[in-house]
PDB file of C-alpha atoms in Angstrom:
ATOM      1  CA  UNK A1451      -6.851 -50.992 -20.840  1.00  0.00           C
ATOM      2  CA  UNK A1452      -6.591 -54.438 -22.798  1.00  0.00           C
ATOM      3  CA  UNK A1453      -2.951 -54.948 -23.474  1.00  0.00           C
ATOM      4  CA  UNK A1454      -1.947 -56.612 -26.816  1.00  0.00           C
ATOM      5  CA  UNK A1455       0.643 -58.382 -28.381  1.00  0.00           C
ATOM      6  CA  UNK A1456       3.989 -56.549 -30.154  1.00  0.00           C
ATOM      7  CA  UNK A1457       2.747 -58.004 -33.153  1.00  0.00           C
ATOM      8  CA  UNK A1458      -0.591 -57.026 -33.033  1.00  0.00           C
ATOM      9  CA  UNK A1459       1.061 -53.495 -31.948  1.00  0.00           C
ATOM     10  CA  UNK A1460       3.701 -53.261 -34.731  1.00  0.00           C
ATOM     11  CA  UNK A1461      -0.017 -54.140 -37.539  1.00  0.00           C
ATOM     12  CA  UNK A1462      -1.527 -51.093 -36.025  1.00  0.00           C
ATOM     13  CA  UNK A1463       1.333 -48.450 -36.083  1.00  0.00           C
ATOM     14  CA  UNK A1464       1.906 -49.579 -40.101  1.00  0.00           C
ATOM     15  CA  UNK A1465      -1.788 -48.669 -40.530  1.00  0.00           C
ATOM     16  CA  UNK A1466      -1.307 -45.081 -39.165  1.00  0.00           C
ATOM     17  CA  UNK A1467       2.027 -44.605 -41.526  1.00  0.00           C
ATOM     18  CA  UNK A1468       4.706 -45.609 -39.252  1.00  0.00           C
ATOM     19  CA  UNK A1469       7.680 -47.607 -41.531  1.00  0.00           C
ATOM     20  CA  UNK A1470       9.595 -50.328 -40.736  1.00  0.00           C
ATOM     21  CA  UNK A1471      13.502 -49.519 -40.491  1.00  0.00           C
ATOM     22  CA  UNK A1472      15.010 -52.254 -39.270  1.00  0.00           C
ATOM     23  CA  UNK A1473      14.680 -55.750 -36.660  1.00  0.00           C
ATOM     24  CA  UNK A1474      17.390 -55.482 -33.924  1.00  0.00           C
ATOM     25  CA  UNK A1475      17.306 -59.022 -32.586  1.00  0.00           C
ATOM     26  CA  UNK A1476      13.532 -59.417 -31.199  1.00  0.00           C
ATOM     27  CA  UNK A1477      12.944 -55.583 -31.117  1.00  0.00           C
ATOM     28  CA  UNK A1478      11.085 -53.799 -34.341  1.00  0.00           C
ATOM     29  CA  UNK A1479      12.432 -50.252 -34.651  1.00  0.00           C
ATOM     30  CA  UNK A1480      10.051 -47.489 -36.584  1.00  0.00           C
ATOM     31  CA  UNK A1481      10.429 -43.945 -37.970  1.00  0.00           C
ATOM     32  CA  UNK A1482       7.259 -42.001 -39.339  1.00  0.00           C
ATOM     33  CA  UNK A1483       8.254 -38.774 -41.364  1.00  0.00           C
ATOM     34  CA  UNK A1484       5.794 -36.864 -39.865  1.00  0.00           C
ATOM     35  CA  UNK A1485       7.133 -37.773 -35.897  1.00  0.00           C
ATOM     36  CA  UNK A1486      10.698 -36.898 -34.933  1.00  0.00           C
ATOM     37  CA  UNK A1487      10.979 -39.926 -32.562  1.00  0.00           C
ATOM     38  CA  UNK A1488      11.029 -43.858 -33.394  1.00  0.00           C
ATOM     39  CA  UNK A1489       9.506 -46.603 -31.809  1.00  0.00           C
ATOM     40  CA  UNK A1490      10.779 -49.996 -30.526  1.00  0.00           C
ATOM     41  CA  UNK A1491       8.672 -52.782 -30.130  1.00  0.00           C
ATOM     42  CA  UNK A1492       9.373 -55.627 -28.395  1.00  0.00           C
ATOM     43  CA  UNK A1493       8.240 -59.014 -30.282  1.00  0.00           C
ATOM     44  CA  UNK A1494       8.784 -61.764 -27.276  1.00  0.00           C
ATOM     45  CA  UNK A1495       6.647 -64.848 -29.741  1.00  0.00           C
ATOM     46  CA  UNK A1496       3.096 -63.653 -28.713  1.00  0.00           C
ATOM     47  CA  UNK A1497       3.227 -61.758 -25.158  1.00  0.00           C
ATOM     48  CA  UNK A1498       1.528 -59.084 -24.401  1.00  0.00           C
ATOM     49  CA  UNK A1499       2.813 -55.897 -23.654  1.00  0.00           C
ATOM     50  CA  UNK A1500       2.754 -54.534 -20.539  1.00  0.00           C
ATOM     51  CA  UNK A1501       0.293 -52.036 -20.204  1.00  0.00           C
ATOM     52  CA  UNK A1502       2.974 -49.045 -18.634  1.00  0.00           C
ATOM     53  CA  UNK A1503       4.978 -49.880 -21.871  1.00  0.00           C
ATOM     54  CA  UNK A1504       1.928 -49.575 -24.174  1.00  0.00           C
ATOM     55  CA  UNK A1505       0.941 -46.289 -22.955  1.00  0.00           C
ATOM     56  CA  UNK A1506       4.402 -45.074 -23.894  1.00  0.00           C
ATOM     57  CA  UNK A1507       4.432 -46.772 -27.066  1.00  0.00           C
ATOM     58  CA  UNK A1508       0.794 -45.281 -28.007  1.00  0.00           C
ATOM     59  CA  UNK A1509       1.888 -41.677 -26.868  1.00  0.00           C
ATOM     60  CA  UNK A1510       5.000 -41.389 -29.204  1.00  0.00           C
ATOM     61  CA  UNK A1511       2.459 -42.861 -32.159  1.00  0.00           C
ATOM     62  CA  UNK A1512      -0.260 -40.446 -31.098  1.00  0.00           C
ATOM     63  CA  UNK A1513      -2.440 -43.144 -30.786  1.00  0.00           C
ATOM     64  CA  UNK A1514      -5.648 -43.963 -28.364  1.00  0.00           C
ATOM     65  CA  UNK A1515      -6.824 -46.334 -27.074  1.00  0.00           C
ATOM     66  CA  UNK A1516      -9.914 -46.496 -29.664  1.00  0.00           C
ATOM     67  CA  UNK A1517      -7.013 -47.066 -32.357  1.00  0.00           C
ATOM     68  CA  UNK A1518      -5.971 -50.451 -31.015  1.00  0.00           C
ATOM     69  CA  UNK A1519      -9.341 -52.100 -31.472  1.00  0.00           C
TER      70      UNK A1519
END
């Protein structure tokens, strides 16, 4: 798996309906109606995320990995 930036990250999950709530210092939290948890996404200027941490992230979304691309 090809691990991406949180800012490329946080593009993708506002495609598939997720809503920004708020910016906790360099962290972007989420909340999608349809989902009962949120999502935090670290924004460290343009490092990638850690693939272990992207998995996570792209399970609570209900992503794949054909989504990120």
């Amino acid at each position: 798996m090809k691990s991406i930036s949180g800012k490329q990250f946080c593009k993708i999950v506002e495609r598939k309906g997720w809503k920004l709530q708020r910016i906790a210092g360099s962290h972007y939290i989420y909340d999608n109606p349809n989902c009962e948890q949120i999502l935090s996404i670290p924004v460290h200027r343009n490092r990638d995320l850690k693939t272990g941490l992207l998995r996570a992230l792209m399970k609570i979304a209900e992503l794949s990995e054909d989504d990120l691309f």
